[in-house]
Structure formats: structure tokens, C-alpha cells
Short mmCIF file of N, CA and C in Angstrom, two decimals:
data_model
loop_
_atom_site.label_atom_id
_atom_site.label_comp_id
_atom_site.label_asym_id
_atom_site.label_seq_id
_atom_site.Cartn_x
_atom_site.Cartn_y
_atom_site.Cartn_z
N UNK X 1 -45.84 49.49 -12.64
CA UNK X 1 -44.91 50.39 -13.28
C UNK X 1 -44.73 49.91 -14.71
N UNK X 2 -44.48 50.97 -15.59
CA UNK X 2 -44.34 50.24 -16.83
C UNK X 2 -43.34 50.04 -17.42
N UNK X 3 -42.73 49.12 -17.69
CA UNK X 3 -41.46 48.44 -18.31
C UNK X 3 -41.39 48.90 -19.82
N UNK X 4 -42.83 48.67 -20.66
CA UNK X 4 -42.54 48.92 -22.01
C UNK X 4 -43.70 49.09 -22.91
N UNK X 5 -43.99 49.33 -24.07
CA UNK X 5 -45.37 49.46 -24.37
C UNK X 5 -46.42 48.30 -24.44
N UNK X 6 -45.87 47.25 -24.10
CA UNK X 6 -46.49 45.78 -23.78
C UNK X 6 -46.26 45.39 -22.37
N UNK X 7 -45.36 45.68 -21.51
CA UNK X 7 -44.98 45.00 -20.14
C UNK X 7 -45.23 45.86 -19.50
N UNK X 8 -45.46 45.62 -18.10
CA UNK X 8 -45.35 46.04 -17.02
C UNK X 8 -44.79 45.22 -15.54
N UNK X 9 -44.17 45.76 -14.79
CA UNK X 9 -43.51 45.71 -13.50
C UNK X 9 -44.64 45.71 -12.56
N UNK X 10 -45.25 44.41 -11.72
CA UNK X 10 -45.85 44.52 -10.26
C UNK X 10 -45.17 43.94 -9.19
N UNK X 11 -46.00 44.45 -8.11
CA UNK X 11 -45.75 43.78 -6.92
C UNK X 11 -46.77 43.28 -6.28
N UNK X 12 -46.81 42.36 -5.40
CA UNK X 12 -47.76 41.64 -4.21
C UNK X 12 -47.28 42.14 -2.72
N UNK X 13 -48.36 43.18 -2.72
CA UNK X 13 -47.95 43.54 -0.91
C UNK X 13 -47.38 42.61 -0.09
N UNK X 14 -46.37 42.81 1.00
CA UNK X 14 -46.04 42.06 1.26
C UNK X 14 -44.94 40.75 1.15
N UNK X 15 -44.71 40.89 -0.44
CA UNK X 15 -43.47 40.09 -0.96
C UNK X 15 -42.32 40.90 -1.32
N UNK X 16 -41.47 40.05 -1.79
CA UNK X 16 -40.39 41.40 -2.49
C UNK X 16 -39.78 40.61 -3.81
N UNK X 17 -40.89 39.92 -4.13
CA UNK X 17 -41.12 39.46 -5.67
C UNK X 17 -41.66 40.36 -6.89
N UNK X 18 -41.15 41.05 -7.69
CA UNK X 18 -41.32 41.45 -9.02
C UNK X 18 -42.06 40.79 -9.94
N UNK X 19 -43.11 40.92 -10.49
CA UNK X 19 -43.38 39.89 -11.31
C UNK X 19 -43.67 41.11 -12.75
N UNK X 20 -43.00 40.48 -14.06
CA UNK X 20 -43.87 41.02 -15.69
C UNK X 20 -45.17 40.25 -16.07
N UNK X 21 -45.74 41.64 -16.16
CA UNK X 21 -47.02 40.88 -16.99
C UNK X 21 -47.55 41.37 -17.96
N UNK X 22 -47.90 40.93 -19.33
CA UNK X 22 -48.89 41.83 -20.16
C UNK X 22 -49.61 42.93 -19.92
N UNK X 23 -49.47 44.21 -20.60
CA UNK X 23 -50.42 45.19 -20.13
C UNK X 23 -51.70 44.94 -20.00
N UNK X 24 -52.40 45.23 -18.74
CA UNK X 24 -53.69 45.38 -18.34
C UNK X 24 -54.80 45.99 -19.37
N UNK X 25 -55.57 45.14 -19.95
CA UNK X 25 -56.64 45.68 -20.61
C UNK X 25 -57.34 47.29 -20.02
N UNK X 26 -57.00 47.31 -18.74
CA UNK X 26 -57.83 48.64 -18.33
C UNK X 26 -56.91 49.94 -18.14
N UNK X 27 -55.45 49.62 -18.70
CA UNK X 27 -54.38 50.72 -18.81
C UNK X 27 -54.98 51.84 -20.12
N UNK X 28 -55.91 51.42 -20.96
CA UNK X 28 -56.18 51.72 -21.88
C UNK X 28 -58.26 52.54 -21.97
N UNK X 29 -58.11 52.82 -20.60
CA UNK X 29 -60.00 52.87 -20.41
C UNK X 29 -59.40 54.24 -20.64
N UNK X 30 -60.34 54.90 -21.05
CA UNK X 30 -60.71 56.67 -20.84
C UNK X 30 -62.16 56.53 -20.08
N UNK X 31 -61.97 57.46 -19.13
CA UNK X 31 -63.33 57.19 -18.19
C UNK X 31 -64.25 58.35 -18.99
N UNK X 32 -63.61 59.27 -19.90
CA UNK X 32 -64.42 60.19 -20.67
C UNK X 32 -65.14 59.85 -21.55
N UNK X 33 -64.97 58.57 -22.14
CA UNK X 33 -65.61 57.64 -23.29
C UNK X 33 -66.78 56.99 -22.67
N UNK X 34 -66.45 56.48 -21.38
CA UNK X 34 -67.60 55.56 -21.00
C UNK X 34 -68.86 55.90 -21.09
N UNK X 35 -69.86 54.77 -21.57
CA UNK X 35 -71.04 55.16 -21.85
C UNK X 35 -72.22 55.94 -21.09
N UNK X 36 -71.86 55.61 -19.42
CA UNK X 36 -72.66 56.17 -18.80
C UNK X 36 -71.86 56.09 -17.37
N UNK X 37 -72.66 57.53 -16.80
CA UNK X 37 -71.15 57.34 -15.61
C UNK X 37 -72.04 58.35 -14.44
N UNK X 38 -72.54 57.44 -13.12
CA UNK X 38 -73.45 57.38 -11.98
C UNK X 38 -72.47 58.77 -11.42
N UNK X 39 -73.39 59.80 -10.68
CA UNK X 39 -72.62 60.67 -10.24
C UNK X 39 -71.81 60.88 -8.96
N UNK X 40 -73.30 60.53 -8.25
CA UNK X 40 -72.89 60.40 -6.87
C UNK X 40 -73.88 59.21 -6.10
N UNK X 41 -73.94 58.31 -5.77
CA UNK X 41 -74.73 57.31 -5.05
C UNK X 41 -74.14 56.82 -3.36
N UNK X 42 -74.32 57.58 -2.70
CA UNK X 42 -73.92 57.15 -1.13
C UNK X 42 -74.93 56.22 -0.56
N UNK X 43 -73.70 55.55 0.31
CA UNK X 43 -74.62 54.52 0.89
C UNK X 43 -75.60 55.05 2.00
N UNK X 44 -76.67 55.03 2.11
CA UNK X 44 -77.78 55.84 2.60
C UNK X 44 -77.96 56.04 4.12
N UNK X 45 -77.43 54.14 4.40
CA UNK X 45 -76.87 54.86 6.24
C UNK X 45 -75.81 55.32 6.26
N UNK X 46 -75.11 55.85 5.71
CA UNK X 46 -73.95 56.59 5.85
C UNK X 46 -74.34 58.00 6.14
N UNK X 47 -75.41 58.42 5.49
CA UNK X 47 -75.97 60.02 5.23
C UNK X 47 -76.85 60.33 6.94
N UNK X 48 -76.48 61.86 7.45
CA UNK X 48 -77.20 62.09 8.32
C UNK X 48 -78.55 63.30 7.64
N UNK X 49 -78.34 63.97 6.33
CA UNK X 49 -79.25 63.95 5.76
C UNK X 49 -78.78 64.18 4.03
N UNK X 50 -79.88 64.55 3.55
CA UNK X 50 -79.25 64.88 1.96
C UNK X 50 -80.48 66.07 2.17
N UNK X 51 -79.91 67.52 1.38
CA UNK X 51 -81.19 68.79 1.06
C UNK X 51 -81.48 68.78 -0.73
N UNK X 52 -82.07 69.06 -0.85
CA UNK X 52 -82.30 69.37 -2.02
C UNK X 52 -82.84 70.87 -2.21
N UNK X 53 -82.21 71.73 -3.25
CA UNK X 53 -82.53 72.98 -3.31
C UNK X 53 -83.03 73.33 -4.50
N UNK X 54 -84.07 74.40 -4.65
CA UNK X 54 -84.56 74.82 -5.94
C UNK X 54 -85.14 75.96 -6.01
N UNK X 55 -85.52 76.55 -6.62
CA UNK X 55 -86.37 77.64 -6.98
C UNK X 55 -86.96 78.31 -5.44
N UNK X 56 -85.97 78.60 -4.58
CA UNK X 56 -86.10 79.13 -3.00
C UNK X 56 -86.76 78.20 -2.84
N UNK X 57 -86.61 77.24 -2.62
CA UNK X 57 -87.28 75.80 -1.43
C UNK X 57 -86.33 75.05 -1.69
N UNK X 58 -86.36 74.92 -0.04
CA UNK X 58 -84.92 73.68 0.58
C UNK X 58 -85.95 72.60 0.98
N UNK X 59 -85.41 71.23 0.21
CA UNK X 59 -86.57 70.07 1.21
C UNK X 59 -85.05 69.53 1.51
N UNK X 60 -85.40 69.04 2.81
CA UNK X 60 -84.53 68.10 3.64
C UNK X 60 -84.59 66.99 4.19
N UNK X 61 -84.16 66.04 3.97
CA UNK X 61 -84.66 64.48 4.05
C UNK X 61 -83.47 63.61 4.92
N UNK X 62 -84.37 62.83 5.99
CA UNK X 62 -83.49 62.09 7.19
C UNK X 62 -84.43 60.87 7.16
N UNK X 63 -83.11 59.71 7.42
CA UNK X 63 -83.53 58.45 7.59
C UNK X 63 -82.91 57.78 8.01
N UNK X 64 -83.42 56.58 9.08
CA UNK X 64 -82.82 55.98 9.95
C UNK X 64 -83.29 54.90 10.62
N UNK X 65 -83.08 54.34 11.48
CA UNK X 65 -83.48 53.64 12.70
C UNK X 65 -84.08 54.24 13.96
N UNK X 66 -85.00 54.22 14.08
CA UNK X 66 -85.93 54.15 15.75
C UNK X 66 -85.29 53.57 16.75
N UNK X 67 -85.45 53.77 18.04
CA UNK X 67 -84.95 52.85 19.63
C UNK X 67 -85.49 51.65 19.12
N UNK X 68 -86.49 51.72 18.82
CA UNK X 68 -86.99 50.30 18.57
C UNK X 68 -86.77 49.58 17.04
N UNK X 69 -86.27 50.02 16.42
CA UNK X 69 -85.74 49.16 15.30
C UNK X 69 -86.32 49.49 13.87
N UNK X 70 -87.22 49.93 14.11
CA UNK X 70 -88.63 50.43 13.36
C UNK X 70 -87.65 51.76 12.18
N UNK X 71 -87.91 51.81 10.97
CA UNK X 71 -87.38 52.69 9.89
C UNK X 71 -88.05 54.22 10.07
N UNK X 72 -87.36 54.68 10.28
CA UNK X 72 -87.96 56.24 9.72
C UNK X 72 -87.67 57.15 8.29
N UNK X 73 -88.64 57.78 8.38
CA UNK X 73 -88.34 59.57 7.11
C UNK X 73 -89.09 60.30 7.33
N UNK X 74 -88.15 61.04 7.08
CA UNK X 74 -88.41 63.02 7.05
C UNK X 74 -88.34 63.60 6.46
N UNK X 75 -89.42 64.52 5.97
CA UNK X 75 -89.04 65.47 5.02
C UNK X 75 -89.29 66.84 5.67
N UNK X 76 -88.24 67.81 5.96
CA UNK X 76 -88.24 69.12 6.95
C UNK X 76 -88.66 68.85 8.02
N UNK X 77 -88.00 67.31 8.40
CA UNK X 77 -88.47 67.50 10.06
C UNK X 77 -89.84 66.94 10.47
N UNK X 78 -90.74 66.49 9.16
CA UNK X 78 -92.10 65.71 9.05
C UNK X 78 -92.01 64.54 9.23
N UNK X 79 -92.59 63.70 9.58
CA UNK X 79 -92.53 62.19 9.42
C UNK X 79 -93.25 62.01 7.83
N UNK X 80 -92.32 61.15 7.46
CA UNK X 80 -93.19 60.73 5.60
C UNK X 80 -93.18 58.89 5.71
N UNK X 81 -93.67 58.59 4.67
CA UNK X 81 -93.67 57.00 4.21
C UNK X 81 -92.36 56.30 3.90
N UNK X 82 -91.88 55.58 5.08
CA UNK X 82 -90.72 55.14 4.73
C UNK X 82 -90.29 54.74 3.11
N UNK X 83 -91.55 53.19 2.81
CA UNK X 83 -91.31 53.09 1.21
C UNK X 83 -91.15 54.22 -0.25
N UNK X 84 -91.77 54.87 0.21
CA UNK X 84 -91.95 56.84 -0.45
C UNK X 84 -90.66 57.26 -0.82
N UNK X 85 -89.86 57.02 0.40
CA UNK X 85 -88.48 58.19 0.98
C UNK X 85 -87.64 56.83 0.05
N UNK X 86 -88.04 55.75 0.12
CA UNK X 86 -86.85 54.46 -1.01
C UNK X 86 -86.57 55.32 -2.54
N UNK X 87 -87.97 55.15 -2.43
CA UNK X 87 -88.55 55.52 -4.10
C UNK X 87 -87.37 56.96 -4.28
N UNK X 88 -88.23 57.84 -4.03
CA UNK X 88 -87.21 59.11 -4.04
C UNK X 88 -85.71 59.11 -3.76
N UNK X 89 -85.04 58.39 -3.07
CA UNK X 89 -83.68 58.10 -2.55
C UNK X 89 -83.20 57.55 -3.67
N UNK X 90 -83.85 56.58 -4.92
CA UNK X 90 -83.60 55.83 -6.07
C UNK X 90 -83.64 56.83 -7.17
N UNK X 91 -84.33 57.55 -7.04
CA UNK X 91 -84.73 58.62 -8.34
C UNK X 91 -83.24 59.82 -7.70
N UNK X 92 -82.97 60.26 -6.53
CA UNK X 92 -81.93 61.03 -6.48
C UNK X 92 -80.70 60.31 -7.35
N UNK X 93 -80.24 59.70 -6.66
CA UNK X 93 -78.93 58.68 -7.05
C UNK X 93 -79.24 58.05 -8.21
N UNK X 94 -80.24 58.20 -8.86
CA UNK X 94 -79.42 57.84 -10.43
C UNK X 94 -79.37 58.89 -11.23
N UNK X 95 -79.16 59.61 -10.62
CA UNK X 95 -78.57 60.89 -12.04
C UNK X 95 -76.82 60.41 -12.53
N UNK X 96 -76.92 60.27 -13.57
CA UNK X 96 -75.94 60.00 -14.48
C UNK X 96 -75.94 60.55 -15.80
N UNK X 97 -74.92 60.73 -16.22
CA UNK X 97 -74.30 61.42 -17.10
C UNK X 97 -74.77 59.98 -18.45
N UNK X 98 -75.01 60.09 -19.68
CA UNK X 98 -75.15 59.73 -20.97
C UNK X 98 -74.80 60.09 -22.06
N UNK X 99 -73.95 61.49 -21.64
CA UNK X 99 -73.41 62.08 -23.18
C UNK X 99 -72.04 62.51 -22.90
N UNK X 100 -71.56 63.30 -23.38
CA UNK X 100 -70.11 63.34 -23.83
C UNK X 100 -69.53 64.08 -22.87
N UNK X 101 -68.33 63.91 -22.64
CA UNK X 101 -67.27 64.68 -21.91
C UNK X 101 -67.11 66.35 -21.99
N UNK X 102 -67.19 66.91 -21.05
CA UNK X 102 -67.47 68.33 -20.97
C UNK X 102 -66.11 69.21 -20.71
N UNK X 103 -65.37 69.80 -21.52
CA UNK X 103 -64.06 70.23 -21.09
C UNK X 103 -64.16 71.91 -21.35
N UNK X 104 -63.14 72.27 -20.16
CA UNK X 104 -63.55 73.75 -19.86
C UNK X 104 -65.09 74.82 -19.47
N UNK X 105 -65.87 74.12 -19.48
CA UNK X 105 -67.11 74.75 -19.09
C UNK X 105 -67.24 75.21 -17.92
N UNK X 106 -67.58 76.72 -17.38
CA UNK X 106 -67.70 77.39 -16.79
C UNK X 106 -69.69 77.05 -16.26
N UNK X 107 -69.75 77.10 -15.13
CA UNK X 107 -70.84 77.24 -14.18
C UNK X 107 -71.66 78.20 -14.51
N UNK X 108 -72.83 78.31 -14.82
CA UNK X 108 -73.97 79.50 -14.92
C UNK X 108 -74.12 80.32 -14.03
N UNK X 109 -74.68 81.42 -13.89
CA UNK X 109 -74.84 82.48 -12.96
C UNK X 109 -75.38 81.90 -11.90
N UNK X 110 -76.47 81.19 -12.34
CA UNK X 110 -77.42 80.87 -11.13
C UNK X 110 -77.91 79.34 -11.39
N UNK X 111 -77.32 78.55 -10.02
CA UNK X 111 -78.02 76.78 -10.48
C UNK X 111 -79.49 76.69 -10.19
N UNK X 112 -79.62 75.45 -11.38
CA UNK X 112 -81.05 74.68 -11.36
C UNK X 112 -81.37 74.52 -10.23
N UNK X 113 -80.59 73.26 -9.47
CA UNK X 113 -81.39 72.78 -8.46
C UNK X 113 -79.60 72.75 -7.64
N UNK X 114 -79.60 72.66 -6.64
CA UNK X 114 -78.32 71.92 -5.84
C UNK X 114 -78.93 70.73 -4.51
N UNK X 115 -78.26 69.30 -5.02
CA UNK X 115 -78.36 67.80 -4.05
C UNK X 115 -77.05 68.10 -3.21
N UNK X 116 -77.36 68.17 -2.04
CA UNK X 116 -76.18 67.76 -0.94
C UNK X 116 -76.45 66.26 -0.10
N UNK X 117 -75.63 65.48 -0.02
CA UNK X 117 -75.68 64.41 0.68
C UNK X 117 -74.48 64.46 1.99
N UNK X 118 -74.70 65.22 3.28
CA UNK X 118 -74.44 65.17 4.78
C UNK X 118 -74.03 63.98 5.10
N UNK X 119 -72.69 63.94 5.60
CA UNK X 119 -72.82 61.99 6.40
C UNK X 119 -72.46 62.50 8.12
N UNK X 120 -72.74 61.30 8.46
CA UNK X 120 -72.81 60.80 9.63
C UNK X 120 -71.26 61.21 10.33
N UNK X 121 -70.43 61.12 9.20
CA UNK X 121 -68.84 60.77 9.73
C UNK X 121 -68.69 62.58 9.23
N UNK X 122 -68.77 63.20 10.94
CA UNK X 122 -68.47 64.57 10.88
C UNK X 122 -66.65 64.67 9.84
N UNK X 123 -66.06 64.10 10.09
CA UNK X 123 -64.88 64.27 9.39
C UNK X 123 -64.57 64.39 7.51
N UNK X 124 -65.98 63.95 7.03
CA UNK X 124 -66.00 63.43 5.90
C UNK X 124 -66.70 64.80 5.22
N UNK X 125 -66.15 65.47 4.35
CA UNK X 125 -66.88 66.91 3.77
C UNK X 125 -68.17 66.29 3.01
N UNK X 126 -69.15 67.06 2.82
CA UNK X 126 -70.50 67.08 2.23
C UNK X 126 -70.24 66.67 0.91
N UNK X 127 -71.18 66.03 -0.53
CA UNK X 127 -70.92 65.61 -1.59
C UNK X 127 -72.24 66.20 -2.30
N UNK X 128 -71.90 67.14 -2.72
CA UNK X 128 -72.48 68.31 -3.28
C UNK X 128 -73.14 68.39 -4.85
N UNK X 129 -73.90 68.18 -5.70
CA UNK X 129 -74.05 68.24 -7.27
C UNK X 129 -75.59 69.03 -7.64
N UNK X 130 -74.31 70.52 -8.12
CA UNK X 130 -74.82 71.64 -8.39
C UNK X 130 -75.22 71.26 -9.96
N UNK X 131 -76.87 71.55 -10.06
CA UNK X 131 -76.93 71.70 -11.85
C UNK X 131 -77.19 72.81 -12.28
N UNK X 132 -76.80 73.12 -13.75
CA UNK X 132 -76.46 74.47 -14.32
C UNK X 132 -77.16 74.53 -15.74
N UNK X 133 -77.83 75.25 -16.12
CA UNK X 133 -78.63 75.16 -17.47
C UNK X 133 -77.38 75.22 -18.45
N UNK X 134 -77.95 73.70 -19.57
CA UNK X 134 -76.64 73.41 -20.70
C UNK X 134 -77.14 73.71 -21.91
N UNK X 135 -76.93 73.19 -22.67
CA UNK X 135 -77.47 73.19 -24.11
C UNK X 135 -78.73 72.50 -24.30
N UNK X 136 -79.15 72.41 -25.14
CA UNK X 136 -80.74 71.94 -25.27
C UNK X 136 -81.18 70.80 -24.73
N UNK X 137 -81.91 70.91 -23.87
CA UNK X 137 -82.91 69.74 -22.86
C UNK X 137 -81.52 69.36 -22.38
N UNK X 138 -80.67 70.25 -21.53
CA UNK X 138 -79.27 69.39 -20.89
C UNK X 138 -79.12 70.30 -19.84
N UNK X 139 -78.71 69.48 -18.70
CA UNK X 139 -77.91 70.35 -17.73
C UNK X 139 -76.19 69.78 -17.48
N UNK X 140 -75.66 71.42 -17.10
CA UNK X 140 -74.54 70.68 -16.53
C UNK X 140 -74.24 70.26 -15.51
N UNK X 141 -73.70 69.29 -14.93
CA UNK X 141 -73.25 68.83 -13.64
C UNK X 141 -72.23 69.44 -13.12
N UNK X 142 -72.43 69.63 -11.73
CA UNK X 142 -71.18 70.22 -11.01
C UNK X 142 -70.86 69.09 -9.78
N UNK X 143 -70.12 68.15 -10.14
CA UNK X 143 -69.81 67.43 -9.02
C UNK X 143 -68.32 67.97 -7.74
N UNK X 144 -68.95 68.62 -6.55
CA UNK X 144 -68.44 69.17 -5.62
C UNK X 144 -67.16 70.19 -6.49
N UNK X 145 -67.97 71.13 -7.20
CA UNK X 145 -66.75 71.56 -7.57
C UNK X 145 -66.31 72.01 -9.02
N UNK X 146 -66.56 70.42 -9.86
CA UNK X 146 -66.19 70.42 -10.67
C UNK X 146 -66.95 69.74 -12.04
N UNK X 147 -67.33 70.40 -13.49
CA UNK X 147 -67.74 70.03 -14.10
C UNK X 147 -67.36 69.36 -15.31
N UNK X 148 -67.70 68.19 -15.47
CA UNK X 148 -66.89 66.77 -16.26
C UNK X 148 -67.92 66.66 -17.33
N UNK X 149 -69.56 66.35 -17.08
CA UNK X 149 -70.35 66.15 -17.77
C UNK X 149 -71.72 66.62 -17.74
N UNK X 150 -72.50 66.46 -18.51
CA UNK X 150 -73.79 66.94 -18.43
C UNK X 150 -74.72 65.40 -18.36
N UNK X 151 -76.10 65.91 -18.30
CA UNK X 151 -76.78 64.95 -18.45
C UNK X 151 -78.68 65.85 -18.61
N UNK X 152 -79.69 64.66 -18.93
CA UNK X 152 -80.79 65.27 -19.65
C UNK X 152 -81.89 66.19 -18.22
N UNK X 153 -82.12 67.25 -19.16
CA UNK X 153 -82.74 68.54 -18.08
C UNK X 153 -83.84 67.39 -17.18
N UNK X 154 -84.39 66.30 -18.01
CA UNK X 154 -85.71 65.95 -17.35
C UNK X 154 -85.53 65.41 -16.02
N UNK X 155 -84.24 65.21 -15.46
CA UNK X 155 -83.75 64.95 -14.33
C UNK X 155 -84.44 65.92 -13.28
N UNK X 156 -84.23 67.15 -13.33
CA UNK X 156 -84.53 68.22 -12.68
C UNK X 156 -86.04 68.26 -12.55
N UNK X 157 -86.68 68.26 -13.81
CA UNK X 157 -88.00 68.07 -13.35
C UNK X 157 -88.71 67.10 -12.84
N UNK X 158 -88.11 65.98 -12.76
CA UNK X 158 -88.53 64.45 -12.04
C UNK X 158 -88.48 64.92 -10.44
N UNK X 159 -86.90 65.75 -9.99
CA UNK X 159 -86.88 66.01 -8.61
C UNK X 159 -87.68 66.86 -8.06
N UNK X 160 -88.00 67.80 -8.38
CA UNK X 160 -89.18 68.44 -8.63
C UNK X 160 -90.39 68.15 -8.25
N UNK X 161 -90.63 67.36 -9.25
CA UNK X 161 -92.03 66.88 -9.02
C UNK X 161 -92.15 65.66 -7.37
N UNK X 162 -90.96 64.64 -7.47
CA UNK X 162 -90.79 64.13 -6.09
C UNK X 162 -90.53 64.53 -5.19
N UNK X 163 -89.81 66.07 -5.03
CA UNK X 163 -90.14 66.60 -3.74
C UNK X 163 -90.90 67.16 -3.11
N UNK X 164 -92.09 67.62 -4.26
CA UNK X 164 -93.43 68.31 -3.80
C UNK X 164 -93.83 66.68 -3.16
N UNK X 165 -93.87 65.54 -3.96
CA UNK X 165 -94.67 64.72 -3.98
C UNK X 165 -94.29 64.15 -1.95
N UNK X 166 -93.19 63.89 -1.82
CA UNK X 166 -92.51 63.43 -0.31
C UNK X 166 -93.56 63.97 0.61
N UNK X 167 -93.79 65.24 0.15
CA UNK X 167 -94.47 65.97 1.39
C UNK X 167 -96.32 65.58 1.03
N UNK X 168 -96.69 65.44 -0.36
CA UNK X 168 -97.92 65.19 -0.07
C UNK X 168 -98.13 64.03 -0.44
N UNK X 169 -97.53 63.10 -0.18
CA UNK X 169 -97.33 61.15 -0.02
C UNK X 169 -97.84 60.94 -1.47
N UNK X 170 -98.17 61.53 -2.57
CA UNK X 170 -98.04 61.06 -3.85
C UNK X 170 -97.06 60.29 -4.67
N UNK X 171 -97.50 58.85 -5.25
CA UNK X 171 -96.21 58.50 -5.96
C UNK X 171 -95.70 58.83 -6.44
N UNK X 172 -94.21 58.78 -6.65
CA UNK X 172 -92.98 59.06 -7.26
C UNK X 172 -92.67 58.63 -8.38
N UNK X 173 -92.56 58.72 -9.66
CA UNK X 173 -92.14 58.26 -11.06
C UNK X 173 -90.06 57.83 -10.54
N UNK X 174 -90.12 57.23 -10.93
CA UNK X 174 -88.60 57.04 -10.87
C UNK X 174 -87.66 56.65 -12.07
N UNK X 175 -88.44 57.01 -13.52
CA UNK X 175 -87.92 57.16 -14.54
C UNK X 175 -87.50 58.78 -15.12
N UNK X 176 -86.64 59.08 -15.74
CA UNK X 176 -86.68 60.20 -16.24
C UNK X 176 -86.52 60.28 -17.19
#
């Protein structure tokens, strides 16, 4: 709580001690400034699948454990190259944002591509990031909803190219 433009009021769960302390260096972050900011990265056994959508083609990708211990992937229900399905799982999850804070922007008629990541924990809603054609070589991000930032179009065509690739076991670039 804040006491003053230098102090602040805490507590320690559990006590019923007050303590002042200098304001927190991070009372002062704008998360809109930060230089670069990861969108969505789930922990991967958590996911029962993630789809990826585009230009009318849904690829759908599952991974897991075997009875016997042994790793699996799928792409629509195919068996693919476990190490393959890493690669691509690395190139999804780093889409991040590198440029500036996006305020009031409205969603395009029709999205680029839409990533859903499905979990395991039926209770837990889907984590959704719709992209939307932005300004030059940019898309916008729609994280479940809502759009904060953009980031560079070549994203889209990297996924692209790795989801044709999943299905015909070609390597994956994982730069964009």
C-alpha cells in the first residue's frame, strides 16, 4: 500500500507486522515500454493439443507419452518426428511482440492465421492468438481477445512454411 511518493506499507503473510520500505524499483515498470514481450508460451504437457489455422487448413498437433514411456506427435492424427514437433513447438511460442504498444485498434475483417493452445485441465479456457494484417511487414496480435501489440508479418510465413513442413518431415527454420 502506498504511504507516500517514496514509502510504502507491507505485510508478511502470516504476521501482523507492518513494515515501511522504499518504493519498489518495479512500481515504476510500464509493461507497454518493454522491449520485447513473449505472447503466449504454455507448458507443453499441459496442452492436449494446439491447431493452427490458415488460409482453410487446420493442422492439429498432439504430444505426449506412450504406455510405454516412449514420446509421441501428431499432426491431424498422423504420427510425425518427435524432434520435428520440438522444433516447431519452439518456432510457435516465440512469437513476440518488438515494437510499440498498440492502443485502440480494431481487428481486421478476416485473420491471418489463428494458434489455439487446448489444455489438458478441461476447466482451464483455450489460449487463443488471432493475427490480423497491420501496417507494413506487421501483424496485429489478438491475444484471446484482445489487442496490445503487433509484431513482424514474417512470423506468419515461418508457420506456414512449418506446418506444411510437420507433415512432409522437412526441416523447420526456427528463426524469423
Amino acid at each position: 500500500m502506498k504511504l507516500n511518493d517514496t514509502k510504502y506499507l507491507v505485510t508478511v503473510d502470516g504476521t501482523q507486522v507492518v513494515y515501511v520500505i522504499e518504493k519498489p524499483a518495479f512500481v515504476d515498470i510500464d509493461y507497454t515500454k518493454l522491449m520485447l514481450r513473449w505472447f503466449l508460451s504454455p507448458l507443453r504437457l499441459d496442452l492436449k493439443d494446439l491447431t493452427v489455422s490458415f488460409d482453410g487448413k487446420t493442422y492439429t498437433f498432439e504430444s505426449g507419452k506412450n504406455q510405454d514411456g516412449t514420446q509421441y506427435a501428431r499432426v491431424n492424427g498422423k504420427q510425425m518426428d518427435v524432434e520435428l514437433f520440438y522444433v516447431f513447438y519452439r518456432l510457435i511460442t516465440s512469437a513476440a511482440s518488438d515494437g510499440q504498444y498498440l492502443s485502440d485498434v480494431a481487428p481486421g475483417d478476416s485473420p491471418l492465421m489463428t494458434i489455439a493452445y487446448h489444455y489438458l485441465d478441461a476447466g482451464k479456457p483455450a489460449d487463443v492468438m488471432t493475427l490480423y494484417a497491420g501496417s507494413t511487414r506487421r501483424v496485429n496480435v489478438d491475444i484471446n481477445g484482445v489487442i496490445e501489440f503487433d509484431m513482424r508479418a514474417s512470423f506468419v510465413d515461418a508457420v506456414k512454411l512449418a506446418c506444411e513442413h510437420t507433415v512432409t518431415g522437412e526441416a523447420i527454420e526456427e528463426n524469423w
